[in-house]
Short mmCIF file of C-alpha atoms and ligand atoms in Angstrom, two decimals:
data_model
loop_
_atom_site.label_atom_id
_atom_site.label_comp_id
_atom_site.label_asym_id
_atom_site.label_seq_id
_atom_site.Cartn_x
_atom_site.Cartn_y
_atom_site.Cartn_z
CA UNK D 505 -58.79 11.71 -0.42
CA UNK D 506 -59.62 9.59 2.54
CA UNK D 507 -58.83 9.61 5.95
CA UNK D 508 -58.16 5.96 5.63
CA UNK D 509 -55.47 6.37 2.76
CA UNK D 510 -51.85 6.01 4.43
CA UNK D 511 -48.49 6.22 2.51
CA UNK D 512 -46.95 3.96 5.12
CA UNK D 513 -48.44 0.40 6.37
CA UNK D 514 -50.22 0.42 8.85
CA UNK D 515 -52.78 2.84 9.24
CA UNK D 516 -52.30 2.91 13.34
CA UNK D 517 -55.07 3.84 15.43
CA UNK D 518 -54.30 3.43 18.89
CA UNK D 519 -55.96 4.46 22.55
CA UNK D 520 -58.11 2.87 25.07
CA UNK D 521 -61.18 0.14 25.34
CA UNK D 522 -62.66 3.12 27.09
CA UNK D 523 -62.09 6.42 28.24
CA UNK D 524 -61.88 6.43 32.09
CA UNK D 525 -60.47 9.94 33.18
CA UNK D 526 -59.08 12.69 31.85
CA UNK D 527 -56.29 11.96 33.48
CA UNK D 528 -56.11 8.15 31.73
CA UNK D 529 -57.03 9.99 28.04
CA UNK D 530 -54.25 12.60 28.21
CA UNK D 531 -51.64 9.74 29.92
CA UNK D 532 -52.22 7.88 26.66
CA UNK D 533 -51.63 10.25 24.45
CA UNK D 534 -48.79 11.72 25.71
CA UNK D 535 -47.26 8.27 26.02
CA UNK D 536 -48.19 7.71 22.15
CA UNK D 537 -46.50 10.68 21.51
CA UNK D 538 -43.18 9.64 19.14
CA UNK D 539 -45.70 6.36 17.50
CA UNK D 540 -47.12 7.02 13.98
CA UNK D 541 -51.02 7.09 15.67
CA UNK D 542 -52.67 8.54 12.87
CA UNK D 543 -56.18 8.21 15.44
CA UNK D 544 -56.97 7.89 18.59
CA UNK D 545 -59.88 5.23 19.76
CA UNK D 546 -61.36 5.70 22.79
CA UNK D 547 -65.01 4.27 23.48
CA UNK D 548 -67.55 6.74 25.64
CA UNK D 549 -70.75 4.53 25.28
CA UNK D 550 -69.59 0.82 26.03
CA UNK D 551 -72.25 -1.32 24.49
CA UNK D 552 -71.72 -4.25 27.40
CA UNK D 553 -72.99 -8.09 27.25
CA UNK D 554 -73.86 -7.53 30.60
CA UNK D 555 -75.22 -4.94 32.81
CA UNK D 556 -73.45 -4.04 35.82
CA UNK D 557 -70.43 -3.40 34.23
CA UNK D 558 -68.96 -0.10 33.20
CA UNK D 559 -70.67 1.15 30.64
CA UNK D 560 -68.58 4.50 29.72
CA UNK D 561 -69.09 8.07 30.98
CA UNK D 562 -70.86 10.03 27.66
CA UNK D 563 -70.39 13.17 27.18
CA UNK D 564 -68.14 13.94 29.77
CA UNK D 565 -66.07 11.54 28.09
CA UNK D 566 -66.08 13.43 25.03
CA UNK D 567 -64.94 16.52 26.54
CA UNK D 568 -61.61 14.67 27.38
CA UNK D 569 -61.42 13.58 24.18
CA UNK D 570 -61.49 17.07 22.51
CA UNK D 571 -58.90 18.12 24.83
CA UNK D 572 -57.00 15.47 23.92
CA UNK D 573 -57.35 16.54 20.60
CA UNK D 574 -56.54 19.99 21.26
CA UNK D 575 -53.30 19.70 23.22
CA UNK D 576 -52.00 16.66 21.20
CA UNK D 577 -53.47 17.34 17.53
CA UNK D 578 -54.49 13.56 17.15
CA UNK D 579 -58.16 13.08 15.67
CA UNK D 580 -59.90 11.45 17.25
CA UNK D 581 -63.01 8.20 16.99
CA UNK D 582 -65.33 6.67 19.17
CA UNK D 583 -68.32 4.17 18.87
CA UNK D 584 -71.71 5.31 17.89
CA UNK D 585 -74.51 3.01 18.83
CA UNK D 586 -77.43 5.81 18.70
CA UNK D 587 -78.43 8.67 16.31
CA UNK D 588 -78.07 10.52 19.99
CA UNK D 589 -74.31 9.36 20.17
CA UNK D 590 -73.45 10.61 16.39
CA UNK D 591 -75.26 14.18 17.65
CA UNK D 592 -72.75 14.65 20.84
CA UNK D 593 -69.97 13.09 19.05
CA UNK D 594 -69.87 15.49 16.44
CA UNK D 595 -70.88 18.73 18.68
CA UNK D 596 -67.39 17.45 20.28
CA UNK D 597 -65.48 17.15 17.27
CA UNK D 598 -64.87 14.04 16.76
CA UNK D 599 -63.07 13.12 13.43
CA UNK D 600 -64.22 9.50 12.27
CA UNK D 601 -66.86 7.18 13.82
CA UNK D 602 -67.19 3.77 14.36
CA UNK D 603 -70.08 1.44 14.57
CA UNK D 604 -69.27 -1.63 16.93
CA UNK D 605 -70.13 -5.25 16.18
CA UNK D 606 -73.38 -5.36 17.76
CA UNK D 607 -74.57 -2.62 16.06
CA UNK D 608 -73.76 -3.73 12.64
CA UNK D 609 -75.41 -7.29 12.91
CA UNK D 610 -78.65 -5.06 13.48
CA UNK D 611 -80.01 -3.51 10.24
CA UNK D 612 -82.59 -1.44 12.12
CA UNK D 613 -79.53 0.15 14.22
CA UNK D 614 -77.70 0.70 11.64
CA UNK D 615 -80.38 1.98 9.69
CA UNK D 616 -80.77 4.95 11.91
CA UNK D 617 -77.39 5.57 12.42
CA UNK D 618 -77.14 6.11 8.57
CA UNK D 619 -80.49 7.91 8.69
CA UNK D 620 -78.56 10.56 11.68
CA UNK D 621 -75.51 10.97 9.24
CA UNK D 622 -77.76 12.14 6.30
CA UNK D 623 -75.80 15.57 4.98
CA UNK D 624 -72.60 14.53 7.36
CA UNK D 625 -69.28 14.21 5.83
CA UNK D 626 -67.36 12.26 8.32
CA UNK D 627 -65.21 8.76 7.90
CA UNK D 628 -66.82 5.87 9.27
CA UNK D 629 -65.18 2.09 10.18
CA UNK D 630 -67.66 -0.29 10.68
CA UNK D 631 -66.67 -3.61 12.78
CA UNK D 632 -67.45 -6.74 11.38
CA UNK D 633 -71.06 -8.02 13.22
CA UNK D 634 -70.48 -10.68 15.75
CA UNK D 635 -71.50 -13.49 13.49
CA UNK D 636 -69.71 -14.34 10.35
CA UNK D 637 -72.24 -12.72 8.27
CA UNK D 638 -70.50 -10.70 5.41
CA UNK D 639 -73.83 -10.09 3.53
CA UNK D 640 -74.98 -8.36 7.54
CA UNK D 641 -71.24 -6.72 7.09
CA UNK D 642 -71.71 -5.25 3.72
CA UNK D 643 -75.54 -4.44 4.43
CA UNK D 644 -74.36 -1.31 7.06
CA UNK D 645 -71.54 -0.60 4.80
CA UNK D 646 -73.83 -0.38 2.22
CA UNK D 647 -76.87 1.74 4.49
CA UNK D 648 -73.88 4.40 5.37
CA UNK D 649 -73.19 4.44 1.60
CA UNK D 650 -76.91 5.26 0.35
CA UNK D 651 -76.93 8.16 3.13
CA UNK D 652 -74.08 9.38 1.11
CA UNK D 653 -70.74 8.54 3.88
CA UNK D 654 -68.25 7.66 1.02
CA UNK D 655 -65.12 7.36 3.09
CA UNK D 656 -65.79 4.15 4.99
CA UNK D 657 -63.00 1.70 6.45
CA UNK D 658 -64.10 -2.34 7.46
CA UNK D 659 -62.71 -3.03 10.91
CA UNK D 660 -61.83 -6.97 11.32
CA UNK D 661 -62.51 -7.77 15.09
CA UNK D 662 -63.28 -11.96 15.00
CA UNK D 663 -66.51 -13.36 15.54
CA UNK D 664 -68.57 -14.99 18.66
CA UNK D 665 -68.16 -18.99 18.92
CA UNK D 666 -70.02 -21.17 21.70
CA UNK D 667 -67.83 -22.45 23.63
CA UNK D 668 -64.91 -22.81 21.89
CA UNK D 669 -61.71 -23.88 22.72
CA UNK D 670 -60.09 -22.22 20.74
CA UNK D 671 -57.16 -19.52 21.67
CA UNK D 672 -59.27 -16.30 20.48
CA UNK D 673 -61.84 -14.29 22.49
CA UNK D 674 -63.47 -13.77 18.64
CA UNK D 675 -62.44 -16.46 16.28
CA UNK D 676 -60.91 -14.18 13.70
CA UNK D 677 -62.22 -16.72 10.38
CA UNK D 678 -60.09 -14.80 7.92
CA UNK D 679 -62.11 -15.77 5.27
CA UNK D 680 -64.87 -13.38 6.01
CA UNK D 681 -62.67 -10.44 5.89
CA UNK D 682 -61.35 -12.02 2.86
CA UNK D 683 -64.33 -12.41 1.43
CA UNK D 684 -64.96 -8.87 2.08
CA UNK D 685 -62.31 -7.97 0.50
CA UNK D 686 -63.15 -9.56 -2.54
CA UNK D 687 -67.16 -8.15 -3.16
CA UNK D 688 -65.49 -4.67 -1.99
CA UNK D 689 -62.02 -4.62 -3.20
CA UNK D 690 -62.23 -0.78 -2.90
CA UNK D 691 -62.38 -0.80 0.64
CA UNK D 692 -59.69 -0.34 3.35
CA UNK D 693 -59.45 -3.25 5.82
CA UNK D 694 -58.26 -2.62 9.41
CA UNK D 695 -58.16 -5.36 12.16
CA UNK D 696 -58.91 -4.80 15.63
CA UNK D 697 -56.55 -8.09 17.06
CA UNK D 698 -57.25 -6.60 20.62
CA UNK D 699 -60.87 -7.68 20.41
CA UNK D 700 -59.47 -11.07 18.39
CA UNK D 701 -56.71 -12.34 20.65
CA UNK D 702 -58.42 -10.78 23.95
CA UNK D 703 -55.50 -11.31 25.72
CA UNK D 704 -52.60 -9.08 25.36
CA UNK D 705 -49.85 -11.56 24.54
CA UNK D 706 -51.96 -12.67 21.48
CA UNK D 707 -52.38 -9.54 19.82
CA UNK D 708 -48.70 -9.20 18.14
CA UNK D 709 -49.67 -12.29 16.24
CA UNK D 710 -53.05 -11.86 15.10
CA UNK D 711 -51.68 -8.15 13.70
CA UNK D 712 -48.91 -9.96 12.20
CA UNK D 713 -51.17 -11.92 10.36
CA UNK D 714 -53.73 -9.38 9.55
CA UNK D 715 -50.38 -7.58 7.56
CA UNK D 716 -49.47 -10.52 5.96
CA UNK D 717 -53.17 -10.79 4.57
CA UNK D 718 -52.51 -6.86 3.37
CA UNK D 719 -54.85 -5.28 5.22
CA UNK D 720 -54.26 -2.05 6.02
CA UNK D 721 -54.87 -1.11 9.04
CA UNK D 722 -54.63 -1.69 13.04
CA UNK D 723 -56.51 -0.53 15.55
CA UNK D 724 -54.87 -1.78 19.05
CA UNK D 725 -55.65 -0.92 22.57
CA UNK D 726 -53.60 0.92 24.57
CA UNK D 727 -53.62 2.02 28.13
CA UNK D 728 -51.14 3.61 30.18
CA UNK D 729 -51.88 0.87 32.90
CA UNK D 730 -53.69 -2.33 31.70
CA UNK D 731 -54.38 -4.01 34.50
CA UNK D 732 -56.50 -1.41 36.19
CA UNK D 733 -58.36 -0.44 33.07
CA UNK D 734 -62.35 -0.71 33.29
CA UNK D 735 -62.86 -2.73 30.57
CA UNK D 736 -61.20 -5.25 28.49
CA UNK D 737 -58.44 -5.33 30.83
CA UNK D 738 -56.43 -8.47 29.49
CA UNK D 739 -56.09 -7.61 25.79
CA UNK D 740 -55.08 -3.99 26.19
CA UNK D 741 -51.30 -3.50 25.46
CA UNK D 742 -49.11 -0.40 27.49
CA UNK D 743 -48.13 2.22 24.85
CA UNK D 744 -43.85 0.84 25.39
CA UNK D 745 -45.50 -2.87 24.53
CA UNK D 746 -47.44 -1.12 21.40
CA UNK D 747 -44.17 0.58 20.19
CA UNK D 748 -42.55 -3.00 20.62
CA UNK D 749 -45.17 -4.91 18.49
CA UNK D 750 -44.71 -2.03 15.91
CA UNK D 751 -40.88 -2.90 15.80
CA UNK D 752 -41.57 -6.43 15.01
CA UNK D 753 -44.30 -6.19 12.70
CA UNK D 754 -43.11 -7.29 9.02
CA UNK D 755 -45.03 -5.31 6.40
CA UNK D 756 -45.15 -7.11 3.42
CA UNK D 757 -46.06 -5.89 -0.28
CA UNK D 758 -49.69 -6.76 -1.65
CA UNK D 759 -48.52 -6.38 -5.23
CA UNK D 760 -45.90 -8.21 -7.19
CA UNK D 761 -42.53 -6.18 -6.33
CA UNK D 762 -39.37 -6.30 -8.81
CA UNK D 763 -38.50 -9.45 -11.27
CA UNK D 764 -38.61 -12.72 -9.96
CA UNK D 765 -37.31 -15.36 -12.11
CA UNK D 766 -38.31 -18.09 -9.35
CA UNK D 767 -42.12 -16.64 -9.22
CA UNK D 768 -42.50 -16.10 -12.70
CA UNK D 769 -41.43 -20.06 -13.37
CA UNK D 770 -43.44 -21.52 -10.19
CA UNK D 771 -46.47 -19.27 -11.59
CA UNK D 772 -46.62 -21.07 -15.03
CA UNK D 773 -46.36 -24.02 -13.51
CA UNK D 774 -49.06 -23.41 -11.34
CA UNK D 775 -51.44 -22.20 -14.38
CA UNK D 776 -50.79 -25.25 -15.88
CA UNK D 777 -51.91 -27.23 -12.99
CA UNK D 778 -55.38 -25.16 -12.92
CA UNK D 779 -55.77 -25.75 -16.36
CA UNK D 780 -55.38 -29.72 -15.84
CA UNK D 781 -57.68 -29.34 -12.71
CA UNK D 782 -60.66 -27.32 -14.87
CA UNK D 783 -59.88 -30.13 -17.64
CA UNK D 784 -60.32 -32.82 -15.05
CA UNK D 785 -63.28 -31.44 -13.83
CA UNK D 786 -64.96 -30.96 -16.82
CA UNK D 787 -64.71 -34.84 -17.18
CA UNK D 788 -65.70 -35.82 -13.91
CA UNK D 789 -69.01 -33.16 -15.31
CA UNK D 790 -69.66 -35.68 -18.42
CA UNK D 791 -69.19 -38.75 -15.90
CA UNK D 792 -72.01 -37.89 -14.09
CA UNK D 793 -74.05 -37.01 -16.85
CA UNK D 794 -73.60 -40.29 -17.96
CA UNK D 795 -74.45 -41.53 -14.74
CA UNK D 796 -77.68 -39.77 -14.32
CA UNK D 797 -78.90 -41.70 -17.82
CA UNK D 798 -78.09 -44.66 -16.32
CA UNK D 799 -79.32 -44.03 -12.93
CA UNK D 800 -82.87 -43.20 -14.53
CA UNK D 801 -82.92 -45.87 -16.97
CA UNK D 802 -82.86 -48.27 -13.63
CA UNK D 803 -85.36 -45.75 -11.31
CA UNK D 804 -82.71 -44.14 -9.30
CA UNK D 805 -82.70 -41.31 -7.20
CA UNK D 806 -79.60 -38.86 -7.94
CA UNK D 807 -78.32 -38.45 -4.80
CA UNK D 808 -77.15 -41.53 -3.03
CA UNK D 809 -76.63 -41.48 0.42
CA UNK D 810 -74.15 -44.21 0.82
CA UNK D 811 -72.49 -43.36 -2.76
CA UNK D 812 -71.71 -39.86 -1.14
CA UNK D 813 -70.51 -41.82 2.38
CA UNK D 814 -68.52 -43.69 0.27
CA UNK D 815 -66.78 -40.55 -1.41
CA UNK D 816 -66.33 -38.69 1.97
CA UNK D 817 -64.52 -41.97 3.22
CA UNK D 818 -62.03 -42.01 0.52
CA UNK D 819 -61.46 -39.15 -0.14
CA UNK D 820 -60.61 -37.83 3.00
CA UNK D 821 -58.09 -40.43 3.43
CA UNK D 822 -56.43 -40.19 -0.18
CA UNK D 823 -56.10 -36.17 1.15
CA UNK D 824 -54.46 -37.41 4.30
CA UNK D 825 -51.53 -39.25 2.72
CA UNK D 826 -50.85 -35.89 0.61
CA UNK D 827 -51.10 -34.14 4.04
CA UNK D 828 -54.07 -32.33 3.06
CA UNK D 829 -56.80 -30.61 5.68
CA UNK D 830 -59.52 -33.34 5.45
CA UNK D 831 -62.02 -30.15 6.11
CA UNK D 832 -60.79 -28.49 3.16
CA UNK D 833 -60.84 -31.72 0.49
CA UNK D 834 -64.33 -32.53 2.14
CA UNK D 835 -65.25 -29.01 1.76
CA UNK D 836 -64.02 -29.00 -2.22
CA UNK D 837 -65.58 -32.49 -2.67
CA UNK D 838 -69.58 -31.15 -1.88
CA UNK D 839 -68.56 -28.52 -4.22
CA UNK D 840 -68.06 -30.66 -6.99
CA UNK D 841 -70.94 -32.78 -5.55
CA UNK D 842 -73.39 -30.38 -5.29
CA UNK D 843 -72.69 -29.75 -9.47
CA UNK D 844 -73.02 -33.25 -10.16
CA UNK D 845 -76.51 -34.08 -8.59
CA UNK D 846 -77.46 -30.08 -10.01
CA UNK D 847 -76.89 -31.92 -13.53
CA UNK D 848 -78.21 -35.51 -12.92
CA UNK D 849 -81.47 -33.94 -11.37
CA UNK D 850 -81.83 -31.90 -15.34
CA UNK D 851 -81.49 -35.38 -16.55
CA UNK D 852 -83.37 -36.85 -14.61
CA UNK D 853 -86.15 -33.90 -14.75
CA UNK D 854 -88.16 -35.07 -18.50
CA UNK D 855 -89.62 -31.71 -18.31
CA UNK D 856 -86.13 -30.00 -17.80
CA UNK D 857 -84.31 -31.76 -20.76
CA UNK D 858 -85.07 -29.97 -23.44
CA UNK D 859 -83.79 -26.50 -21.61
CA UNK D 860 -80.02 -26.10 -21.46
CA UNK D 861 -78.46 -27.28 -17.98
CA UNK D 862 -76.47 -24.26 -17.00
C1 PEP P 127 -64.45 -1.73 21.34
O1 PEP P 127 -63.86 -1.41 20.30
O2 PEP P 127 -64.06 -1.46 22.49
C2 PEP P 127 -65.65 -2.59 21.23
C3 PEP P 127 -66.59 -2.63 22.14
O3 PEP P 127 -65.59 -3.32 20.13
P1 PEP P 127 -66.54 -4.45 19.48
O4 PEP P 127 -67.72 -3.72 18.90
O5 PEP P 127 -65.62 -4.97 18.43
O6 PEP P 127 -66.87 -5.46 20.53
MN1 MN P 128 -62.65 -3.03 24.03
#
């Protein structure tokens, strides 16, 4: 069974950017005391963008942890950059690991972190890397998997943009994680919104979405006083503001629950509007086939710059009087674009024509 398998959404883990003090590791857990933490997170080696900055206190660290563990019974996780880290975090007991998002977007890394947990059965969440690269993502899943971890969770935690203005510290671009989700429906998703939002009043949001997208997990940080913390100050919540997000948080269902008369009857409607799409599709298919005879009876190349200005011009302007994100008709459109010049080049390719074009 594993670790990651909860009977109740979400699967909370909970505890600080970094461990500080003993003091500051046994404050948070005994304030998290009454919440249903199933882990604690605290990080021992912070891999910083910069130096100068606090960088987390090792071992020592992990001693804190295990008496954490030992007065309060909570497992407990921590970030594992090094084979050297995955050696002193398990001589200290810790129960799952984690591999942050500059580790995973380095196959070498990651590489010899699976090569360290050879013969080790321990759960593992790796972070998404900081670029949204889900074949980098499922590469380290899939290195832990070939050194034989099999009870691995994906942690969402948003991705680096230059300069953006957007409201996120990491753009969260759900449809990575989605994407995820579908190559590896097996796994168990858990979003970090603390490293999303990076600012505490952001995070309720972000988890609120990451349950309405049915993930299954959260991973939030908590300290007993934010402000002061050593790292990540602004996005970590108090436990009391945790145990208020918790109370808001609407858990929905990811499968269809009871009879709905309303969903069944919107549903057929709907599958007969994806038929009629596939149908018109498949004509707009023989259209340009026909097209790319006549366009190399007359000499023509098959893609046409100012044909395709042409289409991104109207289209996106039909789409905006049905209210429709011009990004995501445009986005559709070089889809279907893309399939059409794929078949006019066959046509227009004498050696291609008598192969099949798909
Ligand atoms: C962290 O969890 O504190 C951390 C450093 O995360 P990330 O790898 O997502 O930046
Ligand atoms: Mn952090």
């Amino acid at each position: 069974m594993s670790f990651f398998t909860v009977s109740e959404k979400p699967l909370l883990i909970a505890g600080p950017c970094s461990a500080e003090s003993k003091e500051q590791v046994l404050a948070t857990a005994a304030a998290l005391q009454g919440l249903p933490v199933r882990l604690f997170r605290a990080g021992v080696w912070k891999p910083r963008s910069r130096p100068g900055h606090f960088e987390g206190l090792g071992t020592q660290a992990l001693e804190w942890l295990a008496e954490m563990k030992s007065c309060y019974g909570l497992p407990f996780a921590t970030e594992v950059a090094e084979p050297q880290h995955v050696a002193a975090a398990l001589q200290h007991g810790a129960d799952v690991l984690w591999l942050g998002a500059r580790t995973t977007v380095n196959p070498f890394d990651v590489q010899r972190l699976a090569d360290s947990l050879r013969g080790v059965s321990i759960p593992v969440m790796i972070k998404n890397p900081v670029s949204p690269d889900v074949e980098l993502w499922l590469g380290a899943i899939e290195r832990l998997e070939q050194a034989g971890i099999t009870d691995i969770a994906a942690v969402h935690r948003g991705f680096t943009s230059y300069k953006s203005s957007s409201p996120f510290r990491n753009a969260p671009n759900w449809p990575v994680p989605i994407e995820l989700r579908r190559r590896r429906p097996d796994l168990p998703i858990i979003c970090d919104p603390s490293h999303i939002a990076g600012q505490r009043q952001g995070v309720a949001s972000v988890a609120q979405k990451a349950m309405d997208m049915g993930f299954e997990g959260l991973m939030i940080e908590t300290h007993p006083n934010p402000e002061a913390a050593l790292s990540d100050a602004q996005q970590q919540l108090t436990p009391e503001a945790l145990k208020a997000l918790l109370a808001q948080l609407v858990i929905r269902h990811t499968e269809t629950t009871g009879h709905s008369s309303e969903l069944e009857h919107l549903r057929q409607i709907m599958d007969s509007l994806d038929a009629e799409i596939i149908d018109l599709i498949g004509r707009r298919m023989e259209l340009s086939r026909a097209m790319g005879s006549v366009k190399k009876a007359l000499g023509m190349t098959a893609y046409q710059p100012e044909r395709w200005r042409e289409i991104v011009e109207t289209r996106s302007s039909h789409a905006a009087g049905k209210s429709l994100p011009a990004e995501f008709i445009m986005e559709l459109f070089q889809k279907i674009h893309d399939e059409s010049i794929r078949l006019q080049l066959h046509i227009l390719d004498d050696a291609a024509q008598d192969e099949p074009s798909c």
